[in-house]
Amino acid sequence: MTTALSIDSPRVEDGAAIWRIARDSEVLDLNSSYSYLLWCRDFATTSVVARGTDGEPIAFVTGYIRPQRPQTLVVWQVAVDDAHRGRGLAGTLLDALTHRVAARHGIRSIETTVTPDNTASDRLFTSYADRHGASLHREVLFEGGLFPDGGHEPEVLYRIGPIAG
Ligand SMILES: CC(C)(COP(=O)(O)OP(=O)(O)OC[C@H]1O[C@@H](n2cnc3c(N)ncnc32)[C@H](O)[C@@H]1OP(=O)(O)O)[C@@H](O)C(=O)NCCC(=O)NCCS
């Protein structure tokens, strides 16, 4: 079994693997492969990958700084390859990313959205808030009816802060 050797900023060459991990999760909204390549080019400092022994990504977190709130990191997507789940990898990546982004961009809070049926994601962010002694506020950001493709769960905004990195 491959173990994570390193935590790294994504490169454009990682875009395809990140797209595959997102696709295989069967939970995340899968965006175009183009968007993951672009993300690796333009948002590399606010995103992170874990690499296996062969250097290929086995997990990722993508994020961006909110343009109107430069002290807030929005965590866009998190996924761990199925074979590597349940061992704290997502939590480790989230800690590493927020530590880096706090040092570089001075963020004080993170935001993400979670669908009510995603227990693992809820645990990941609740546990993150506990670990960092931060408060966690939840409110619906996008009601299901806003989505044009139908049958979408509401997206609940999790706002976590203050964080020191
Ligand atoms: C959510 C996901 C990233 C978690 O990755 P992971 O490396 O297995 O998570 P961790 O081992 O770091 O666990 C983080 C917390 O979630 C809990 N957890 C992980 N998987 C869980 C599951 N299936 N059910 C319930 N809790 C779970 C862990 O117990 C841990 O909680 P704790 O700190 O209170 O012990 C992974 O399951 C995944 O890729 N899911 C598909 C994509 C997805 O749903 N992404 C999140 C939405 S953006």
Coordinates of N, CA and C and ligand atoms in Angstrom, one line a residue:
M1 N 0.8 -1.2 0.0 CA 0.0 0.0 0.0 C 0.9 1.3 0.0
T2 N 0.5 2.2 -0.8 CA 1.3 3.4 -0.9 C 1.0 4.3 0.3
T3 N 2.1 4.9 0.8 CA 1.9 5.9 1.8 C 2.2 7.3 1.3
A4 N 1.7 8.3 2.0 CA 2.0 9.7 1.5 C 3.5 10.0 1.9
L5 N 4.2 10.3 0.9 CA 5.6 10.7 1.2 C 5.7 12.2 1.4
S6 N 4.9 12.9 0.8 CA 5.1 14.4 0.9 C 3.8 15.1 0.7
I7 N 3.8 16.3 1.3 CA 2.7 17.3 1.1 C 3.3 18.4 0.3
D8 N 2.6 18.8 -0.8 CA 3.2 19.6 -1.8 C 2.2 20.6 -2.3
S9 N 2.7 21.6 -2.9 CA 1.8 22.5 -3.7 C 1.5 21.8 -5.1
P10 N 0.3 21.8 -5.6 CA 0.1 21.2 -6.9 C 0.7 21.9 -8.0
R11 N 1.1 21.1 -9.0 CA 1.6 21.6 -10.3 C 0.6 21.3 -11.4
V12 N 0.7 22.0 -12.5 CA -0.2 21.8 -13.6 C -0.3 20.3 -14.0
E13 N 0.9 19.6 -13.9 CA 0.9 18.2 -14.3 C 0.1 17.3 -13.3
D14 N -0.3 17.9 -12.2 CA -1.1 17.1 -11.2 C -2.6 17.2 -11.5
G15 N -3.0 18.1 -12.4 CA -4.4 18.4 -12.6 C -5.2 17.2 -13.0
A16 N -4.5 16.3 -13.8 CA -5.3 15.1 -14.3 C -5.5 14.2 -13.2
A17 N -4.5 14.0 -12.3 CA -4.7 13.0 -11.1 C -5.8 13.6 -10.2
I18 N -5.8 14.9 -10.0 CA -6.7 15.5 -9.1 C -8.1 15.3 -9.7
W19 N -8.3 15.5 -10.9 CA -9.6 15.3 -11.6 C -10.0 13.9 -11.4
R20 N -9.1 12.9 -11.6 CA -9.5 11.5 -11.4 C -9.9 11.2 -10.0
I21 N -9.2 11.7 -9.0 CA -9.6 11.5 -7.6 C -10.9 12.1 -7.3
A22 N -11.2 13.3 -7.8 CA -12.5 13.9 -7.7 C -13.6 13.0 -8.3
R23 N -13.3 12.6 -9.6 CA -14.3 11.7 -10.3 C -14.6 10.4 -9.5
D24 N -13.5 9.8 -9.1 CA -13.6 8.5 -8.4 C -14.3 8.6 -7.0
S25 N -14.3 9.8 -6.5 CA -14.9 9.9 -5.1 C -16.4 9.6 -5.2
E26 N -17.0 9.9 -6.4 CA -18.4 9.7 -6.6 C -19.3 10.5 -5.7
V27 N -18.7 11.4 -5.0 CA -19.4 12.3 -4.1 C -19.3 13.7 -4.5
L28 N -18.1 14.1 -4.9 CA -17.9 15.5 -5.2 C -18.6 15.9 -6.5
D29 N -18.9 17.1 -6.7 CA -19.3 17.6 -8.0 C -18.1 17.6 -8.9
L30 N -18.1 16.9 -10.0 CA -17.0 16.8 -10.8 C -17.0 18.0 -11.8
N31 N -15.9 18.8 -11.7 CA -15.8 19.9 -12.7 C -15.0 19.4 -13.9
S32 N -14.9 20.3 -14.9 CA -14.2 19.9 -16.1 C -12.7 19.7 -15.8
S33 N -12.1 18.8 -16.6 CA -10.6 18.6 -16.4 C -9.8 19.9 -16.5
Y34 N -10.3 20.7 -17.4 CA -9.7 22.0 -17.7 C -9.6 22.8 -16.4
S35 N -10.7 22.8 -15.6 CA -10.8 23.6 -14.4 C -9.7 23.2 -13.4
Y36 N -9.4 21.9 -13.3 CA -8.4 21.4 -12.4 C -7.0 21.8 -12.8
L37 N -6.8 21.8 -14.1 CA -5.5 22.3 -14.7 C -5.3 23.7 -14.3
L38 N -6.3 24.5 -14.6 CA -6.3 25.9 -14.3 C -6.0 26.2 -12.8
W39 N -6.7 25.4 -12.0 CA -6.6 25.6 -10.6 C -5.1 25.4 -10.1
C40 N -4.5 24.3 -10.7 CA -3.2 24.0 -10.3 C -2.2 25.1 -10.8
R41 N -2.6 25.8 -11.8 CA -1.7 27.0 -12.3 C -2.0 28.2 -11.4
D42 N -3.2 28.5 -11.2 CA -3.5 29.9 -10.6 C -3.8 29.9 -9.1
F43 N -4.1 28.7 -8.5 CA -4.4 28.7 -7.1 C -3.5 27.7 -6.3
A44 N -2.3 27.5 -6.8 CA -1.4 26.5 -6.2 C -1.0 26.9 -4.8
T45 N -0.9 28.1 -4.5 CA -0.5 28.5 -3.1 C -1.6 28.4 -2.1
T46 N -2.8 28.2 -2.6 CA -3.9 28.0 -1.7 C -4.5 26.6 -1.8
S47 N -3.7 25.7 -2.4 CA -4.1 24.3 -2.6 C -3.0 23.4 -2.2
V48 N -3.2 22.1 -2.0 CA -2.2 21.2 -1.6 C -2.5 19.8 -2.0
V49 N -1.4 19.0 -2.3 CA -1.6 17.6 -2.6 C -0.8 16.7 -1.7
A50 N -1.2 15.5 -1.5 CA -0.3 14.5 -0.8 C 0.1 13.6 -1.9
R51 N 1.4 13.3 -2.0 CA 2.0 12.4 -3.0 C 2.3 11.0 -2.4
G52 N 2.0 10.0 -3.2 CA 2.4 8.7 -2.9 C 3.9 8.4 -3.2
T53 N 4.3 7.2 -3.1 CA 5.7 6.8 -3.3 C 6.1 7.1 -4.8
D54 N 5.2 7.0 -5.7 CA 5.6 7.3 -7.1 C 5.5 8.8 -7.5
G55 N 5.1 9.6 -6.5 CA 5.1 11.1 -6.7 C 3.7 11.5 -7.2
E56 N 2.8 10.6 -7.5 CA 1.5 10.9 -8.0 C 0.6 11.4 -6.8
P57 N -0.3 12.4 -7.0 CA -1.2 12.7 -5.9 C -2.2 11.6 -5.5
I58 N -2.3 11.4 -4.2 CA -3.3 10.5 -3.7 C -4.4 11.2 -2.9
A59 N -4.2 12.5 -2.7 CA -5.2 13.3 -2.0 C -5.0 14.7 -2.3
F60 N -6.0 15.5 -2.2 CA -5.8 17.0 -2.5 C -6.8 17.8 -1.7
V61 N -6.5 19.1 -1.5 CA -7.4 20.1 -1.0 C -7.2 21.3 -2.0
T62 N -8.3 21.8 -2.5 CA -8.2 23.0 -3.4 C -8.9 24.1 -2.6
G63 N -8.3 25.3 -2.7 CA -8.9 26.4 -2.0 C -8.5 27.7 -2.7
Y64 N -9.2 28.8 -2.2 CA -8.8 30.2 -2.7 C -9.1 31.2 -1.6
I65 N -8.5 32.3 -1.8 CA -8.7 33.4 -0.9 C -10.0 34.2 -1.4
R66 N -10.9 34.5 -0.5 CA -12.1 35.2 -1.0 C -11.7 36.6 -1.4
P67 N -12.0 37.0 -2.6 CA -11.6 38.3 -3.1 C -12.1 39.4 -2.2
Q68 N -13.3 39.4 -1.7 CA -13.8 40.4 -0.9 C -13.5 40.3 0.6
R69 N -12.9 39.1 1.0 CA -12.5 38.9 2.4 C -11.2 38.2 2.4
P70 N -10.1 39.0 2.2 CA -8.8 38.5 2.1 C -8.2 37.7 3.3
Q71 N -8.9 37.8 4.4 CA -8.5 37.0 5.5 C -9.2 35.6 5.6
T72 N -9.9 35.3 4.6 CA -10.7 34.0 4.6 C -10.3 33.1 3.4
L73 N -9.9 31.9 3.8 CA -9.6 30.9 2.9 C -10.9 30.0 2.6
V74 N -11.3 29.9 1.4 CA -12.4 29.0 1.1 C -11.8 27.7 0.6
V75 N -12.2 26.6 1.3 CA -11.8 25.3 0.9 C -12.9 24.8 0.0
W76 N -12.4 24.6 -1.3 CA -13.4 24.3 -2.3 C -13.7 22.8 -2.4
Q77 N -12.7 22.0 -2.6 CA -12.9 20.5 -2.6 C -11.8 19.8 -1.8
V78 N -12.1 18.7 -1.2 CA -11.2 17.8 -0.5 C -11.5 16.4 -0.9
A79 N -10.5 15.7 -1.3 CA -10.7 14.2 -1.5 C -9.5 13.4 -1.3
V80 N -9.7 12.2 -0.8 CA -8.6 11.3 -0.5 C -8.9 10.1 -1.3
D81 N -8.0 9.5 -2.0 CA -8.2 8.3 -2.8 C -8.7 7.2 -1.8
D82 N -9.6 6.5 -2.3 CA -10.3 5.5 -1.5 C -9.4 4.6 -0.6
A83 N -8.3 4.2 -1.2 CA -7.3 3.3 -0.5 C -6.6 3.9 0.6
H84 N -6.7 5.2 0.8 CA -5.9 5.9 1.8 C -6.8 6.6 2.8
R85 N -8.1 6.3 2.8 CA -9.0 7.0 3.7 C -8.9 6.5 5.2
G86 N -9.4 7.3 6.1 CA -9.6 6.8 7.5 C -8.3 6.7 8.3
R87 N -7.3 7.4 7.8 CA -6.0 7.4 8.5 C -5.5 8.8 8.8
G88 N -6.4 9.7 8.8 CA -6.1 11.1 9.2 C -5.4 11.9 8.1
L89 N -5.4 11.4 6.8 CA -4.8 12.2 5.7 C -5.5 13.5 5.4
A90 N -6.8 13.5 5.3 CA -7.5 14.7 5.0 C -7.2 15.8 6.1
G91 N -7.3 15.4 7.4 CA -7.0 16.3 8.5 C -5.6 16.9 8.4
T92 N -4.7 16.0 8.1 CA -3.3 16.4 8.0 C -3.1 17.4 6.9
L93 N -3.8 17.2 5.7 CA -3.7 18.1 4.6 C -4.3 19.5 4.9
L94 N -5.4 19.4 5.6 CA -6.1 20.7 6.0 C -5.2 21.5 6.9
D95 N -4.6 20.8 7.9 CA -3.7 21.5 8.8 C -2.6 22.1 8.1
A96 N -2.0 21.3 7.2 CA -0.8 21.8 6.4 C -1.2 23.0 5.6
L97 N -2.3 22.9 4.9 CA -2.7 24.0 4.0 C -3.0 25.3 4.8
T98 N -3.8 25.2 5.8 CA -4.1 26.4 6.5 C -2.9 27.0 7.2
H99 N -2.0 26.2 7.7 CA -0.7 26.7 8.2 C 0.0 27.5 7.2
R100 N 0.2 26.9 6.0 CA 0.9 27.6 4.9 C 0.2 28.9 4.5
V101 N -1.1 28.8 4.4 CA -1.8 30.0 3.9 C -1.9 31.1 4.9
A102 N -1.9 30.7 6.2 CA -1.9 31.7 7.3 C -0.6 32.4 7.2
A103 N 0.5 31.7 7.1 CA 1.8 32.3 7.1 C 2.0 33.2 5.8
R104 N 1.5 32.8 4.7 CA 1.7 33.5 3.5 C 0.7 34.7 3.3
H105 N -0.5 34.4 3.6 CA -1.6 35.4 3.2 C -2.3 36.0 4.5
G106 N -1.9 35.5 5.7 CA -2.5 36.0 6.9 C -4.0 35.8 7.1
I107 N -4.4 34.6 6.6 CA -5.9 34.3 6.8 C -6.2 34.1 8.3
R108 N -7.4 34.4 8.7 CA -7.9 34.2 10.0 C -9.1 33.3 10.2
S109 N -9.6 32.9 9.0 CA -10.8 32.0 9.1 C -10.8 31.1 7.8
I110 N -11.6 30.0 7.9 CA -11.8 29.2 6.7 C -13.3 29.0 6.5
E111 N -13.7 28.9 5.3 CA -15.1 28.6 4.9 C -15.1 27.4 4.0
T112 N -16.1 26.6 4.1 CA -16.3 25.5 3.2 C -17.8 25.3 3.2
T113 N -18.3 24.5 2.2 CA -19.6 24.0 2.3 C -19.7 22.5 2.3
V114 N -20.7 22.0 3.0 CA -20.9 20.6 3.3 C -22.3 20.3 3.0
T115 N -22.6 19.2 2.3 CA -24.0 18.8 2.1 C -24.4 17.9 3.4
P116 N -25.7 18.0 3.8 CA -26.1 17.4 5.1 C -25.8 15.9 5.1
D117 N -25.8 15.2 3.9 CA -25.6 13.8 3.9 C -24.1 13.4 4.0
N118 N -23.2 14.3 4.1 CA -21.7 14.0 4.0 C -21.1 14.0 5.4
T119 N -21.3 12.8 6.1 CA -20.9 12.7 7.5 C -19.3 12.8 7.6
A120 N -18.6 12.2 6.7 CA -17.1 12.3 6.8 C -16.7 13.7 6.7
S121 N -17.3 14.5 5.8 CA -16.9 15.9 5.6 C -17.2 16.7 6.8
D122 N -18.4 16.5 7.4 CA -18.8 17.2 8.6 C -17.8 16.9 9.7
R123 N -17.4 15.6 9.9 CA -16.5 15.2 10.9 C -15.1 15.9 10.7
L124 N -14.7 15.9 9.4 CA -13.4 16.5 9.1 C -13.3 17.9 9.5
F125 N -14.3 18.7 9.2 CA -14.3 20.2 9.6 C -14.6 20.4 11.0
T126 N -15.5 19.6 11.6 CA -15.8 19.8 13.0 C -14.5 19.5 13.9
S127 N -13.9 18.4 13.5 CA -12.7 18.0 14.2 C -11.5 19.1 14.0
Y128 N -11.5 19.6 12.8 CA -10.5 20.7 12.5 C -10.7 21.9 13.5
A129 N -12.0 22.3 13.6 CA -12.3 23.4 14.5 C -11.9 23.1 15.9
D130 N -12.2 21.9 16.4 CA -11.9 21.5 17.8 C -10.4 21.5 18.0
R131 N -9.6 21.0 17.0 CA -8.2 20.9 17.1 C -7.5 22.3 17.2
H132 N -8.2 23.3 16.5 CA -7.6 24.6 16.5 C -8.3 25.6 17.5
G133 N -9.1 25.0 18.3 CA -9.8 25.8 19.3 C -10.6 27.0 18.7
A134 N -11.1 26.7 17.5 CA -11.9 27.7 16.8 C -13.4 27.4 16.9
S135 N -14.2 28.5 16.7 CA -15.6 28.2 16.7 C -16.1 27.9 15.3
L136 N -17.2 27.2 15.3 CA -17.7 26.7 14.0 C -19.2 27.2 13.9
H137 N -19.5 28.0 12.8 CA -20.8 28.5 12.6 C -21.3 27.8 11.3
R138 N -22.6 27.3 11.4 CA -23.2 26.7 10.2 C -24.4 27.5 9.7
E139 N -24.5 27.7 8.5 CA -25.8 28.2 7.9 C -25.9 27.8 6.4
V140 N -27.1 27.7 6.0 CA -27.3 27.2 4.6 C -26.8 28.4 3.7
L141 N -25.9 28.0 2.7 CA -25.4 29.0 1.8 C -26.3 29.0 0.5
F142 N -26.4 27.8 -0.1 CA -27.1 27.6 -1.3 C -28.2 26.5 -1.1
E143 N -29.5 26.9 -1.1 CA -30.6 25.9 -1.0 C -30.6 25.0 -2.3
G144 N -31.0 23.8 -2.1 CA -31.1 22.8 -3.2 C -31.7 23.4 -4.5
G145 N -32.8 24.2 -4.3 CA -33.5 24.7 -5.4 C -32.8 25.7 -6.3
L146 N -31.6 26.2 -5.8 CA -30.9 27.1 -6.6 C -30.1 26.4 -7.7
F147 N -29.9 25.1 -7.6 CA -29.1 24.3 -8.6 C -30.0 24.0 -9.8
P148 N -29.4 24.3 -11.0 CA -30.3 24.1 -12.2 C -30.4 22.6 -12.5
D149 N -29.5 21.7 -12.0 CA -29.4 20.3 -12.5 C -30.4 19.4 -11.6
G150 N -31.0 20.0 -10.6 CA -32.0 19.2 -9.9 C -31.5 18.2 -8.9
G151 N -32.2 17.9 -7.9 CA -31.8 16.8 -6.9 C -30.6 17.1 -6.2
H152 N -30.2 18.4 -6.1 CA -29.0 18.7 -5.3 C -29.3 19.0 -3.9
E153 N -28.6 18.5 -3.0 CA -28.7 18.8 -1.5 C -28.3 20.2 -1.3
P154 N -28.9 20.8 -0.2 CA -28.4 22.2 0.1 C -26.9 22.2 0.5
E155 N -26.2 23.2 0.2 CA -24.8 23.4 0.6 C -24.8 24.2 1.8
V156 N -24.3 23.7 2.9 CA -24.3 24.4 4.2 C -22.9 25.0 4.4
L157 N -22.9 26.3 4.6 CA -21.6 27.0 4.8 C -21.1 26.7 6.3
Y158 N -19.9 26.3 6.4 CA -19.2 26.2 7.7 C -18.2 27.3 7.7
R159 N -18.3 28.1 8.7 CA -17.3 29.2 8.9 C -16.5 28.9 10.2
I160 N -15.2 28.8 10.1 CA -14.4 28.4 11.2 C -13.4 29.4 11.5
G161 N -13.3 29.9 12.8 CA -12.3 30.9 13.1 C -12.5 31.3 14.6
P162 N -11.6 32.1 15.1 CA -10.3 32.5 14.4 C -9.3 31.4 14.4
I163 N -8.5 31.3 13.4 CA -7.4 30.3 13.4 C -6.1 31.1 13.3
A164 N -5.1 30.5 14.0 CA -3.8 31.1 14.0 C -2.8 30.4 13.1
G165 N -3.3 29.3 12.4 CA -2.4 28.6 11.5 C -1.8 27.4 12.1
Ligands
LIG1 C1 -14.1 13.3 3.4 C2 -12.7 12.6 3.2 C3 -11.8 13.7 2.4 C4 -12.0 12.3 4.5 O1 -10.7 11.8 4.2 P1 -9.9 10.9 5.3 O2 -8.5 11.0 5.1 O3 -10.5 9.6 5.4 O4 -10.3 11.7 6.7 P2 -9.5 11.7 8.1 O5 -9.0 10.3 8.3 O6 -8.6 12.8 8.1 O7 -10.7 11.9 9.1 C5 -11.2 13.1 9.4 C6 -12.4 13.0 10.4 O8 -13.5 12.4 9.7 C7 -13.9 11.2 10.3 N1 -14.3 10.3 9.2 C8 -13.6 10.0 8.1 N2 -14.3 9.2 7.3 C9 -15.5 9.0 7.9 C10 -16.7 8.3 7.5 N3 -16.7 7.6 6.4 N4 -17.7 8.4 8.4 C11 -17.7 9.1 9.5 N5 -16.6 9.8 9.9 C12 -15.5 9.7 9.1 C13 -12.7 10.7 11.0 O9 -13.0 9.8 12.0 C14 -12.1 12.0 11.5 O10 -12.8 12.4 12.6 P3 -12.1 12.6 14.1 O11 -11.0 13.6 13.8 O12 -13.2 13.1 14.9 O13 -11.6 11.2 14.4 C15 -12.8 11.3 2.3 O14 -13.7 10.5 2.9 C16 -13.2 11.6 0.9 O15 -12.4 11.8 0.0 N6 -14.6 11.6 0.6 C17 -15.1 11.8 -0.7 C18 -15.0 13.3 -1.1 C19 -15.7 14.2 -0.1 O16 -16.8 13.9 0.4 N7 -15.0 15.3 0.2 C20 -15.5 16.3 1.2 C21 -16.4 17.3 0.6 S1 -15.5 18.6 -0.2

